[in-house]
Each structure stands twice: as C-alpha cells, then as structure tokens.
mmCIF file of C-alpha atoms in Angstrom:
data_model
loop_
_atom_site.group_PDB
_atom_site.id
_atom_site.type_symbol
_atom_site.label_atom_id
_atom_site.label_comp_id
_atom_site.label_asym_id
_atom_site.label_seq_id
_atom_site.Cartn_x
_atom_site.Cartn_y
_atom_site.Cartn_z
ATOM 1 C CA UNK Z 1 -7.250 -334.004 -147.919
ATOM 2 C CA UNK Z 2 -6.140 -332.606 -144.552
ATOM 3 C CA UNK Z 3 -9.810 -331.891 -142.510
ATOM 4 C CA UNK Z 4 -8.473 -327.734 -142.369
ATOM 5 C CA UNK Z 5 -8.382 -327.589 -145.745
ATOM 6 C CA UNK Z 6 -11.379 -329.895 -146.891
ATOM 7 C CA UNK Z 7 -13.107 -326.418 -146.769
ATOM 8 C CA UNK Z 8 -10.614 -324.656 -148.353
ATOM 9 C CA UNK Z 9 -11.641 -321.105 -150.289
ATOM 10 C CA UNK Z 10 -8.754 -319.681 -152.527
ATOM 11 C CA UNK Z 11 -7.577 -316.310 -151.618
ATOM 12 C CA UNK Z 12 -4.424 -314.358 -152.513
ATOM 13 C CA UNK Z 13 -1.254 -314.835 -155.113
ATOM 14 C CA UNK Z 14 -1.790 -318.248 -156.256
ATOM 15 C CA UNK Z 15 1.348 -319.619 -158.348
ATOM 16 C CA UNK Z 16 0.072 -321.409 -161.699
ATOM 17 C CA UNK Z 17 3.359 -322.725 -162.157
ATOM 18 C CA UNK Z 18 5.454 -324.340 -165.334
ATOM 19 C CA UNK Z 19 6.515 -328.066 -165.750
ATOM 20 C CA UNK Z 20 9.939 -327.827 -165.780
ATOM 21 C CA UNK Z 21 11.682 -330.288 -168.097
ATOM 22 C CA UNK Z 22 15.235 -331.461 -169.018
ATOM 23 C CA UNK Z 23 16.057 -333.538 -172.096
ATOM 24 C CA UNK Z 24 12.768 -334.541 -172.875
ATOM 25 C CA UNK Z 25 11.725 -335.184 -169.870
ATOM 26 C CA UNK Z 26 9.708 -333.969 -166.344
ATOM 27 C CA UNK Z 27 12.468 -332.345 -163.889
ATOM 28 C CA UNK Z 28 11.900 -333.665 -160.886
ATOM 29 C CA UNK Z 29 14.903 -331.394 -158.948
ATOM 30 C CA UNK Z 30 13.765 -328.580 -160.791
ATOM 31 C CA UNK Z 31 10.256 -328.913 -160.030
ATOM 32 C CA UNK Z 32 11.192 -328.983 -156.268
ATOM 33 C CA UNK Z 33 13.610 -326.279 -156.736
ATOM 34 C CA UNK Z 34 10.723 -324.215 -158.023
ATOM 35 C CA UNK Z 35 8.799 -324.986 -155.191
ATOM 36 C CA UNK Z 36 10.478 -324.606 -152.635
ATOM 37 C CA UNK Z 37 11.516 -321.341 -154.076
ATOM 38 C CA UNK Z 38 7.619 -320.555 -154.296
ATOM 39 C CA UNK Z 39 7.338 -321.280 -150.697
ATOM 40 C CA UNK Z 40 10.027 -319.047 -149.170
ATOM 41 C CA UNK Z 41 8.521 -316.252 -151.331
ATOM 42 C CA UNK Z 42 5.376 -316.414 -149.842
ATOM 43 C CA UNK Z 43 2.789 -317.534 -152.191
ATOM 44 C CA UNK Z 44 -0.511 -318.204 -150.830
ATOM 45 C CA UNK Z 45 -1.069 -321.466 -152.997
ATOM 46 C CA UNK Z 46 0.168 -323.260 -156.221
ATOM 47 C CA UNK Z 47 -1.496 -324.906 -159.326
ATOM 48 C CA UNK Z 48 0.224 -327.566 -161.021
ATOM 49 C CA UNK Z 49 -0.878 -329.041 -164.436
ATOM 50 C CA UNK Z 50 -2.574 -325.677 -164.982
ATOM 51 C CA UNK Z 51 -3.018 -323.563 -167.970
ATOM 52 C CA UNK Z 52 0.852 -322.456 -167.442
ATOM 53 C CA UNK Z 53 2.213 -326.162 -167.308
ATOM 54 C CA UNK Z 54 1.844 -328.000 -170.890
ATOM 55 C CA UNK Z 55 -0.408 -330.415 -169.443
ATOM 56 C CA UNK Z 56 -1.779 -331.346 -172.670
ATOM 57 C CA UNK Z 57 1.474 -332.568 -173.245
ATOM 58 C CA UNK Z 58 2.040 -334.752 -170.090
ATOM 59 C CA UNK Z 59 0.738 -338.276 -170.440
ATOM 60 C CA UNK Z 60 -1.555 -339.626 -167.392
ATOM 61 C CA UNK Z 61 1.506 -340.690 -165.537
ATOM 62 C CA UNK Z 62 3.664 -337.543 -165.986
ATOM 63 C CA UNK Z 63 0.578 -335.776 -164.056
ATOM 64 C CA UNK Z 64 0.430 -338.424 -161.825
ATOM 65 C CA UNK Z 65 4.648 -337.582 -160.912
ATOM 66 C CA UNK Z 66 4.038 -334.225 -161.036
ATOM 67 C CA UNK Z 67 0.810 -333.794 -158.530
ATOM 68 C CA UNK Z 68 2.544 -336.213 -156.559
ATOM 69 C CA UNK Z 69 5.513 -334.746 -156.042
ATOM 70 C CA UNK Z 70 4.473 -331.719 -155.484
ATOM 71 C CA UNK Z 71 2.408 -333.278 -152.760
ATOM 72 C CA UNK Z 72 5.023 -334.238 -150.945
ATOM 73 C CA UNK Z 73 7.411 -331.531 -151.224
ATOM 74 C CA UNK Z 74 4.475 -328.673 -150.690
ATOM 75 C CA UNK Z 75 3.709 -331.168 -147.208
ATOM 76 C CA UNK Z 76 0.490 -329.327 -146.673
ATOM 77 C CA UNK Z 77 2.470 -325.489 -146.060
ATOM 78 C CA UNK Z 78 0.345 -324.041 -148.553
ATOM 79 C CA UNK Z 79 -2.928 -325.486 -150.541
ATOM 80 C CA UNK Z 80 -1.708 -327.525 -153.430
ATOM 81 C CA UNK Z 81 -4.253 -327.368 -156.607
ATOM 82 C CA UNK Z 82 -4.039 -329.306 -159.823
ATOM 83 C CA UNK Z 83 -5.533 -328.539 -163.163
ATOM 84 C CA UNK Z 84 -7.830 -331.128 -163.797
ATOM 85 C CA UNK Z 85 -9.947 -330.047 -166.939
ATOM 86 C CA UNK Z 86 -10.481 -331.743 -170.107
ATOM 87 C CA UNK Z 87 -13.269 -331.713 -172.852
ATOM 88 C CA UNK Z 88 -14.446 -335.114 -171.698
ATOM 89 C CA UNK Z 89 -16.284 -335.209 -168.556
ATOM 90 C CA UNK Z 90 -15.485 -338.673 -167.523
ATOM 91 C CA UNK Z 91 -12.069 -338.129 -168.113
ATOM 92 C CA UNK Z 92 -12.206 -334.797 -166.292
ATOM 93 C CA UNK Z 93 -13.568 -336.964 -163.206
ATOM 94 C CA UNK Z 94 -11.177 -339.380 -163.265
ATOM 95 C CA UNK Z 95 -8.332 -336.964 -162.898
ATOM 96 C CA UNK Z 96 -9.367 -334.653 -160.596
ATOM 97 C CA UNK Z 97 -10.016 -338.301 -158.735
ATOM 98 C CA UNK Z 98 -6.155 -338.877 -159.039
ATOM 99 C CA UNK Z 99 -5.328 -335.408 -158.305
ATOM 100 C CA UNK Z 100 -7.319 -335.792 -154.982
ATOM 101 C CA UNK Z 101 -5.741 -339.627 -154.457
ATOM 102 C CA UNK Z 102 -2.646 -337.859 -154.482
ATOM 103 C CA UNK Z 103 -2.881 -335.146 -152.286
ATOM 104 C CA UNK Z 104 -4.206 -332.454 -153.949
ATOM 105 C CA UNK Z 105 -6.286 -329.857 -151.499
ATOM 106 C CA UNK Z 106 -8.734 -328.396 -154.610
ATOM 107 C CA UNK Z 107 -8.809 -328.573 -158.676
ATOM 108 C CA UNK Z 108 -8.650 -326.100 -161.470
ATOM 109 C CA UNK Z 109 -11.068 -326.744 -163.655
ATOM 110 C CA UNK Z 110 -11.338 -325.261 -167.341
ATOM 111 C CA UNK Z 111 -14.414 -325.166 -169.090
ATOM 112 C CA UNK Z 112 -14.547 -327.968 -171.991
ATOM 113 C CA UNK Z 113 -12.608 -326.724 -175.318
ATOM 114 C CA UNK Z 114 -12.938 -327.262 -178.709
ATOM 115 C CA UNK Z 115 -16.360 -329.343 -178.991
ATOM 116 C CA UNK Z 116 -17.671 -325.594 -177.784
ATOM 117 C CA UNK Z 117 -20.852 -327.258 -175.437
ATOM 118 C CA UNK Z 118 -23.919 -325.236 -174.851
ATOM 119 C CA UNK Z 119 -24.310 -323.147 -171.426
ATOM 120 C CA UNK Z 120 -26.672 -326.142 -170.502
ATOM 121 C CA UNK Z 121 -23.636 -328.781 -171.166
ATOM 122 C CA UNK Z 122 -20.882 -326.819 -169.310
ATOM 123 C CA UNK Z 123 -23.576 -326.792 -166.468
ATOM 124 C CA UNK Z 124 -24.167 -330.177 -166.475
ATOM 125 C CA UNK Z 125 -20.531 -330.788 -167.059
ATOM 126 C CA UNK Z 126 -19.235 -329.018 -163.342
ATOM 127 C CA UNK Z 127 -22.749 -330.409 -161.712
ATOM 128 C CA UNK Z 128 -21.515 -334.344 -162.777
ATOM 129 C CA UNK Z 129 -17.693 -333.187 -161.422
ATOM 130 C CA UNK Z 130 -19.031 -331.778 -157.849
ATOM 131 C CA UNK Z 131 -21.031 -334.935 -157.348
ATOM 132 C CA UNK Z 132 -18.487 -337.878 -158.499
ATOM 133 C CA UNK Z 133 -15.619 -336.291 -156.059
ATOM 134 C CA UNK Z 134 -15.047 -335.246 -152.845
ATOM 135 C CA UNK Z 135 -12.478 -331.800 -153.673
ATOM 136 C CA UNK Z 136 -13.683 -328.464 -153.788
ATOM 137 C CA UNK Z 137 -13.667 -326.822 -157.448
ATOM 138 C CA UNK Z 138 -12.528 -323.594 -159.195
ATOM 139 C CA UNK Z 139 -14.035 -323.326 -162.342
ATOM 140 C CA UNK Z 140 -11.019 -321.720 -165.136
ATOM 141 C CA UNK Z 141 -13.095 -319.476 -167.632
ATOM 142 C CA UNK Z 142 -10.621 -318.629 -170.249
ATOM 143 C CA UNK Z 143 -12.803 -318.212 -173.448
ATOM 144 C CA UNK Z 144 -9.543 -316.900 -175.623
ATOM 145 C CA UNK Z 145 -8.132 -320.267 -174.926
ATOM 146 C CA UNK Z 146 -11.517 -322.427 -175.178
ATOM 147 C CA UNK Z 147 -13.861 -320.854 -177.422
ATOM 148 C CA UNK Z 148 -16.711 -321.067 -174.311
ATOM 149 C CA UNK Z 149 -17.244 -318.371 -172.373
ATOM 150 C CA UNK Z 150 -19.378 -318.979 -169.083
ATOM 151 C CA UNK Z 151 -22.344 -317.080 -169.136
ATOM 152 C CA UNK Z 152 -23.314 -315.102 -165.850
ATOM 153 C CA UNK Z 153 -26.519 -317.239 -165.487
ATOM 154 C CA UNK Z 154 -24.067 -320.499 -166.058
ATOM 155 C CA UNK Z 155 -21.824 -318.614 -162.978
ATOM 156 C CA UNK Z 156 -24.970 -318.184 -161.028
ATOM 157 C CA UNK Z 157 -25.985 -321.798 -161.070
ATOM 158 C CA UNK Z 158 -22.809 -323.322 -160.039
ATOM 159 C CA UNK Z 159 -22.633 -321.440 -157.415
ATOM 160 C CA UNK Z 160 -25.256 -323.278 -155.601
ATOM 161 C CA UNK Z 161 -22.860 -326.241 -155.777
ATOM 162 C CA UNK Z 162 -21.725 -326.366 -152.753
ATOM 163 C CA UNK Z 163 -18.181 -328.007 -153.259
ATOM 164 C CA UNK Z 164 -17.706 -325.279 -156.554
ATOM 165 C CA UNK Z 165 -16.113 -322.819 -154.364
ATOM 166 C CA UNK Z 166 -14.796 -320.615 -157.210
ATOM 167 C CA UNK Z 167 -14.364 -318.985 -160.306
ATOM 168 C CA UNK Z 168 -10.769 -318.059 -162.092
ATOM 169 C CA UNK Z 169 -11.693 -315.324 -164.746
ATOM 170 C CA UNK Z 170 -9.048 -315.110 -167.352
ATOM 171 C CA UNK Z 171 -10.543 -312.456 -169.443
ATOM 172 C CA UNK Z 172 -9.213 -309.711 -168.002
ATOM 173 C CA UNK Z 173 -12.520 -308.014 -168.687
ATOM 174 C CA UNK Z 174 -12.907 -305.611 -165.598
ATOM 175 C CA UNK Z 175 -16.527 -304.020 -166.828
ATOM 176 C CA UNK Z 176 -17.824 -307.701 -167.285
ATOM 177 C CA UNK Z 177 -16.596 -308.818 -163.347
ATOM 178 C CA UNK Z 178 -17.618 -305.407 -162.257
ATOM 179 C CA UNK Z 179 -21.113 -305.952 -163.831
ATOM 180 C CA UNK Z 180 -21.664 -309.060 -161.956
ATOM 181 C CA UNK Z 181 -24.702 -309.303 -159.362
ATOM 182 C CA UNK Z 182 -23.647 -308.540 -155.957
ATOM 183 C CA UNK Z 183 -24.945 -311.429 -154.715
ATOM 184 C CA UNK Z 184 -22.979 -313.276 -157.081
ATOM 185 C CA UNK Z 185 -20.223 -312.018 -156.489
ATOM 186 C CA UNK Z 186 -20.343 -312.476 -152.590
ATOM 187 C CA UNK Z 187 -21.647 -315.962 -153.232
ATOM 188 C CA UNK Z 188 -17.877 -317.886 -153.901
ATOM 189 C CA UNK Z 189 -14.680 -316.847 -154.339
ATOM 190 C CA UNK Z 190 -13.613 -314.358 -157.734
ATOM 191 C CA UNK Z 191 -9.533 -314.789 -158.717
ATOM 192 C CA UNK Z 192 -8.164 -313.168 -161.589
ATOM 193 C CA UNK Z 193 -6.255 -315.288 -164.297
ATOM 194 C CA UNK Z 194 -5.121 -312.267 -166.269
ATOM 195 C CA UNK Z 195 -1.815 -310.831 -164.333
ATOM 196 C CA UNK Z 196 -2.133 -307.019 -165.564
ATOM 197 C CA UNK Z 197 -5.304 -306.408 -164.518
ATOM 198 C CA UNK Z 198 -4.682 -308.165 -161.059
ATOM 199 C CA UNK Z 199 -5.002 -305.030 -158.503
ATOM 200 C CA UNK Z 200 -8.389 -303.860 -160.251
ATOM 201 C CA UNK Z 201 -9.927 -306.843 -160.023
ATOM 202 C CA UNK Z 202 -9.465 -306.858 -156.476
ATOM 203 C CA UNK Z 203 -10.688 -304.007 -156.066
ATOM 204 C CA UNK Z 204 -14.094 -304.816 -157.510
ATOM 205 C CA UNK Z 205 -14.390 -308.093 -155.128
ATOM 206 C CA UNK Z 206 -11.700 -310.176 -155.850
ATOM 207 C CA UNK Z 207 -10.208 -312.211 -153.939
ATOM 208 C CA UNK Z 208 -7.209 -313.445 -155.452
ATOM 209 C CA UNK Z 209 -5.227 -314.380 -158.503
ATOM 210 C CA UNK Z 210 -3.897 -317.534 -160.097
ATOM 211 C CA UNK Z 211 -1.397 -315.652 -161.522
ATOM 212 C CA UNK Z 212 1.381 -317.129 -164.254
ATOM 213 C CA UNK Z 213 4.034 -314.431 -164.020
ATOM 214 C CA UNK Z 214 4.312 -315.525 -160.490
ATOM 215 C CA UNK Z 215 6.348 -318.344 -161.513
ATOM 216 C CA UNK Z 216 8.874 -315.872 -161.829
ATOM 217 C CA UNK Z 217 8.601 -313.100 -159.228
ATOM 218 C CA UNK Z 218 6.636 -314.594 -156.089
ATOM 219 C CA UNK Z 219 7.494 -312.203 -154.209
ATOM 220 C CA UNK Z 220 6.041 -309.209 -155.904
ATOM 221 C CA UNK Z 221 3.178 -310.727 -155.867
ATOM 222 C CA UNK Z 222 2.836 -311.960 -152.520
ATOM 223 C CA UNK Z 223 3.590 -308.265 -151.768
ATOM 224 C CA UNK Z 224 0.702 -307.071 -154.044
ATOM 225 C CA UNK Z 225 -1.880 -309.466 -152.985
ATOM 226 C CA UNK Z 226 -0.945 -308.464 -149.102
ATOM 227 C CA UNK Z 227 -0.871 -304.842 -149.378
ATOM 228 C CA UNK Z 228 -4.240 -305.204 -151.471
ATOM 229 C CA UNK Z 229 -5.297 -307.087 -148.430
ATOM 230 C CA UNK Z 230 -4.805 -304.728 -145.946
ATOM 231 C CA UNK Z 231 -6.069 -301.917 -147.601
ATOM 232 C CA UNK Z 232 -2.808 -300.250 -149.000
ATOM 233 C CA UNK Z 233 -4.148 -299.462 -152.224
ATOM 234 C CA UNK Z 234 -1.071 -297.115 -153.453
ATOM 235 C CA UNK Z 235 1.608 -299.955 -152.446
ATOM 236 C CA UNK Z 236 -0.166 -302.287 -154.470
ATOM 237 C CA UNK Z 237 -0.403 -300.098 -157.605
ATOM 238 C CA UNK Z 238 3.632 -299.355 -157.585
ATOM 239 C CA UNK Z 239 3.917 -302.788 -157.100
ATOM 240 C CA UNK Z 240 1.847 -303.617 -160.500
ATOM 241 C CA UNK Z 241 3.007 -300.699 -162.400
ATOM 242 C CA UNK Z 242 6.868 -302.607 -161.538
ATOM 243 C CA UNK Z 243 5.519 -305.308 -162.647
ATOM 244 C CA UNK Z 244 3.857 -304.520 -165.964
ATOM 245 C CA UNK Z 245 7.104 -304.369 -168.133
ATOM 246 C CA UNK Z 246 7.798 -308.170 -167.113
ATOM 247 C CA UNK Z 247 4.155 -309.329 -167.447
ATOM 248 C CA UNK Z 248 3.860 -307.415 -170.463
ATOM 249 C CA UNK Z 249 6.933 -309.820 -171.658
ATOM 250 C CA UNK Z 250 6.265 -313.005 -170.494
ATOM 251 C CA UNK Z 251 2.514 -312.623 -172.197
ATOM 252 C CA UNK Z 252 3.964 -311.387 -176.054
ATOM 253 C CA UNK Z 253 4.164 -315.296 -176.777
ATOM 254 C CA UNK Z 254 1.498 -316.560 -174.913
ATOM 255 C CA UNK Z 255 2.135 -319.511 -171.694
ATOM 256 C CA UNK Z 256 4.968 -320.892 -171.051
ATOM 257 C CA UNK Z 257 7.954 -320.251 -173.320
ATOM 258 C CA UNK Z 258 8.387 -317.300 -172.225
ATOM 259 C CA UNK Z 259 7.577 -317.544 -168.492
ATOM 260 C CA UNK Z 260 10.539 -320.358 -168.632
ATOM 261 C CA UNK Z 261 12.852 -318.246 -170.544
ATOM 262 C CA UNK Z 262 12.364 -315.702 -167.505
ATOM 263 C CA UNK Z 263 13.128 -318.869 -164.986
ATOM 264 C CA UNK Z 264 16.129 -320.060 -167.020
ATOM 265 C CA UNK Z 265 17.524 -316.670 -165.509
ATOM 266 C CA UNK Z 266 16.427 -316.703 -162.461
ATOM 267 C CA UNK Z 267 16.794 -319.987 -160.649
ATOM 268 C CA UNK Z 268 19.056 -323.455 -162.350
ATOM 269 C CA UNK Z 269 16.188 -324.320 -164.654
ATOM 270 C CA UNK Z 270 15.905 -324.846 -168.319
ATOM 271 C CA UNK Z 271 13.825 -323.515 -170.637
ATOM 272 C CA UNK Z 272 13.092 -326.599 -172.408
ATOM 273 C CA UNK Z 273 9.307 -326.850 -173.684
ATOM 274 C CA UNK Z 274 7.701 -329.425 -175.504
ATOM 275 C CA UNK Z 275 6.151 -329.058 -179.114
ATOM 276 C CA UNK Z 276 4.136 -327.842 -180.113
ATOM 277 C CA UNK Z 277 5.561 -324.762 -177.770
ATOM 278 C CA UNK Z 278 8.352 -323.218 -178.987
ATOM 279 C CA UNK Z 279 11.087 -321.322 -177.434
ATOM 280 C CA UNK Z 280 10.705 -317.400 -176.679
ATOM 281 C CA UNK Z 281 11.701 -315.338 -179.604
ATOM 282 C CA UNK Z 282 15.181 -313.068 -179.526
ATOM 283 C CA UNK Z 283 13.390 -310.156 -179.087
ATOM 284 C CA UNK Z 284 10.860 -311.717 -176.423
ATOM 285 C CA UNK Z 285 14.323 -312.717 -174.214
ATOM 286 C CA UNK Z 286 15.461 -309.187 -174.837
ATOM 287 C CA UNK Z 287 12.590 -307.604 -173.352
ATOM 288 C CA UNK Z 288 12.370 -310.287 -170.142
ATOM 289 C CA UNK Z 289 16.055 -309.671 -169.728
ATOM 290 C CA UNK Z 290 15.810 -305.705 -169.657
ATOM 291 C CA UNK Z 291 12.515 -306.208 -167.274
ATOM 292 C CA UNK Z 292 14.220 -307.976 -164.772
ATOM 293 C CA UNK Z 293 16.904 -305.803 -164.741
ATOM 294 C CA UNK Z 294 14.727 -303.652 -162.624
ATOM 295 C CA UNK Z 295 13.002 -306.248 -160.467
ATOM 296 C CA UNK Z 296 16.053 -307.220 -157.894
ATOM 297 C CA UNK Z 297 13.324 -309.277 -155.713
ATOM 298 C CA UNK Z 298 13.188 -311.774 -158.772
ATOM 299 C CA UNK Z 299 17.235 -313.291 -157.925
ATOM 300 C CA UNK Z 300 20.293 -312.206 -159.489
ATOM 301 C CA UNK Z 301 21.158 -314.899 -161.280
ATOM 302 C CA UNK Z 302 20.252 -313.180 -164.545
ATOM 303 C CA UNK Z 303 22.926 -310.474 -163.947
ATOM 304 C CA UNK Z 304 25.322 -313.458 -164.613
ATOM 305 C CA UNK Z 305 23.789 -314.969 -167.583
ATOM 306 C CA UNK Z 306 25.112 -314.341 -171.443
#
C-alpha cells in the first residue's frame, strides 16, 4: 500500500462497482472500460467485489483477477477498495490478505450473514480482522441483506480500533445516523450505502457514500458529493432530486441486474449476470431507459439502443 494512502480515510462518491461479464465469464476489457470511465468522471474511490459485484459468485481466483486488475489499471489515481467480507472470519482474513497482496488501499467489510452472530461475535469478528492485517477497514452494515444489524455500542467499540477507519450504513435510516453520539460520530468516518438518501446523510455528518448507482452516472455524483462539500446545499439537492427517477430504477430489483441493464446502455458492456441473478424485468428496462433519457451526463449511447 502506497505510504500516502496507508492512512487513508474514505470521503466522497465512492463507486461500488459491477463485475462485468461476457459469456460466462469475468470481462477483463470491460472491467477496464468501466474504470477508466469511473476515473475521467471523477469518482473519489472504487469498491470492487462489493455488495454491487456478485462476489458470492466469483471463485477465489476470479477475485484475485478482478482486485488485481483493477490494481493496475486504477495505478494508485484514486483509492482502490475491495469487498472482503464473509461469514467466516478466517476466511474473511485471508482475503482481505489477498486484497491487500494485490494492491488494494482499504477493505469493505460486511458484517457476517446468515449464522446471525451476537453483538459480542461481530465485535470479536472486526477486532481478529484489524489485528491479522495491515489495511485500514470499513465496516458494511447492511442488516436487510445480513440479518445483523450493528448495534451503536458494537459501532462504539470498533471505533477504538485504530486501523477500523469506517462505517458504510446501508439502512438508509436517517433518524438512527442522526441519533448517533456526537462523539461517535466524529470518531471515524460515516458513508452512506443507500443512494436516495445520500445528500441527508451528509448533512447529518457524513462523509461520503459508497454509492451503487454510481456505476452508472459518476458524474452526478461526483457533482453531488462536491457541491455537498463546499457547502452548496441547493446544487446538491437538484442534483439528487435528477437523480431519484434512475436510483429509484436501478433499486426495483435489487443489485446488480439492473444497475448492468443501465450500463449495457451506456458504455459497450453486457448485461450478463450470473444465477442466481436474473436479468432486469421489461418494465424495470423501461423505467431505466425513460430515466436516462433525462440524465445527458450519463453518455448517449442509450439514445442509439433498440
């Protein structure tokens, strides 16, 4: 990890980007494509094998690729994260042990799913992490997806690891971050996971989103998170009310058939996803089509499609 970053604290539109895939397999030109494409759009960071990229479908070496490549095409312009969590913690510290290997500059980390461990386990579970590697952390609370939901005690205690240096909040729940202690929220860095409620949650203390609906329009929100930044409250509102109708979309199926639908029009990828993901309804491509039709800044490749 590059000595600038080895301190590195998440801030502003972070890309949790799709897997692209072709025939069965990982993309490699459309993976670059996409990133590169990220990069000129001016995303602060990007998350691969996240909650938006299938990773429970990509064997050990497809993450491998992936992380690596992105490594090397990302060549330290913006942080590079990788999704790391599992519901094993050795196996969660032996990937976010690759991810690092490879060139990852921090990991994503969702809470353990499906055994459902006590507040005392998924304690104990980030406390092992943060002292077997050497890569600073952002814990991924996203209890509709996990059926754990970090308690704000649980938040309070990691952060007193030092190398935990976050928390991305998928919940969307503005009265629970609101409610948080001051001092924890001041204590490490706050990034929303839940795109529509993304300006609010700055607002109360945020500092940042890992946002999926980025994938498709990076530049609205780079232009959110910047005019958020510098205090222009009413840009950044007319930038999410633009945004709503296409978020609103590319969350009726849940990640990532829809989000790659949205690509598919945007940039030469396909919308290929792997079982047990299915491709976006009819209607679902309906609505993405007629929401991009107002969002110019996304490409106009999707002008030309059907």
């Amino acid at each position: 990890m590059p000595t600038s970053l080895r301190r590195y604290l998440p801030e502003g539109a972070i890309c949790d980007l799709v897997t692209p895939f072709r025939d069965g397999e990982v993309d490699r030109v459309g993976l670059m494509t996409l990133i590169e494409w990220q990069i000129r759009s001016g995303i602060s960071g990007l998350v691969v094998c996240g909650e938006a990229s299938e990773a429970p479908t990509l064997s050990r070496e497809e993450r491998a690729a992936v992380i690596g490549l992105a490594a090397d095409v990302v060549d330290h312009q913006v942080p590079l994260l990788a999704g790391t969590g599992t519901n094993s913690t050795e196996t969660t510290i032996g990937l976010t042990r690759q991810a690092q290997a490879l060139g990852a500059d921090a990991a994503v980390v969702v809470t353990p799913y499906y055994n459902k461990p006590s507040q005392e386990g998924l304690f104990r579970h980030f406390e092992k992490l943060a002292a077997a590697v050497d890569l600073p952390i952002i814990v991924c609370n996203a209890p509709g997806r996990t059926a754990v939901d970090l308690s704000t005690r649980t938040l309070e205690r990691l952060a007193s690891i030092p190398s935990i240096v976050g928390v991305m909040d998928c919940t969307g729940d503005m009265t629970r971050f609101a409610g948080l202690p001051p001092a924890l929220r001041d204590r490490f860095r706050h990034l929303s996971g839940h795109d529509a409620t993304a300006c609010p949650f700055f607002l109360c203390g945020g500092s940042g989103s890992i946002s999926a609906g980025a994938n498709v329009a990076p530049r609205l929100f780079a232009a959110m998170h910047s005019a958020l930044r510098t205090g222009n409250v009413d840009a950044a509102y007319a930038l999410q009310a633009r945004l709503n109708p296409l978020v609103q979309a590319l969350e009726k199926e849940g990640t990532p058939a829809a989000i790659k639908h949205a690509l598919s029009l945007v940039l030469p990828l396909s919308a290929e996803v792997r079982l047990p993901i299915t491709a976006a309804a009819l209607e679902t491509q309906a609505e993405i089509r007629m929401a991009l039709s107002s969002l110019p800044e996304c490409g106009e490749r999707h002008r030309r499609a059907g």
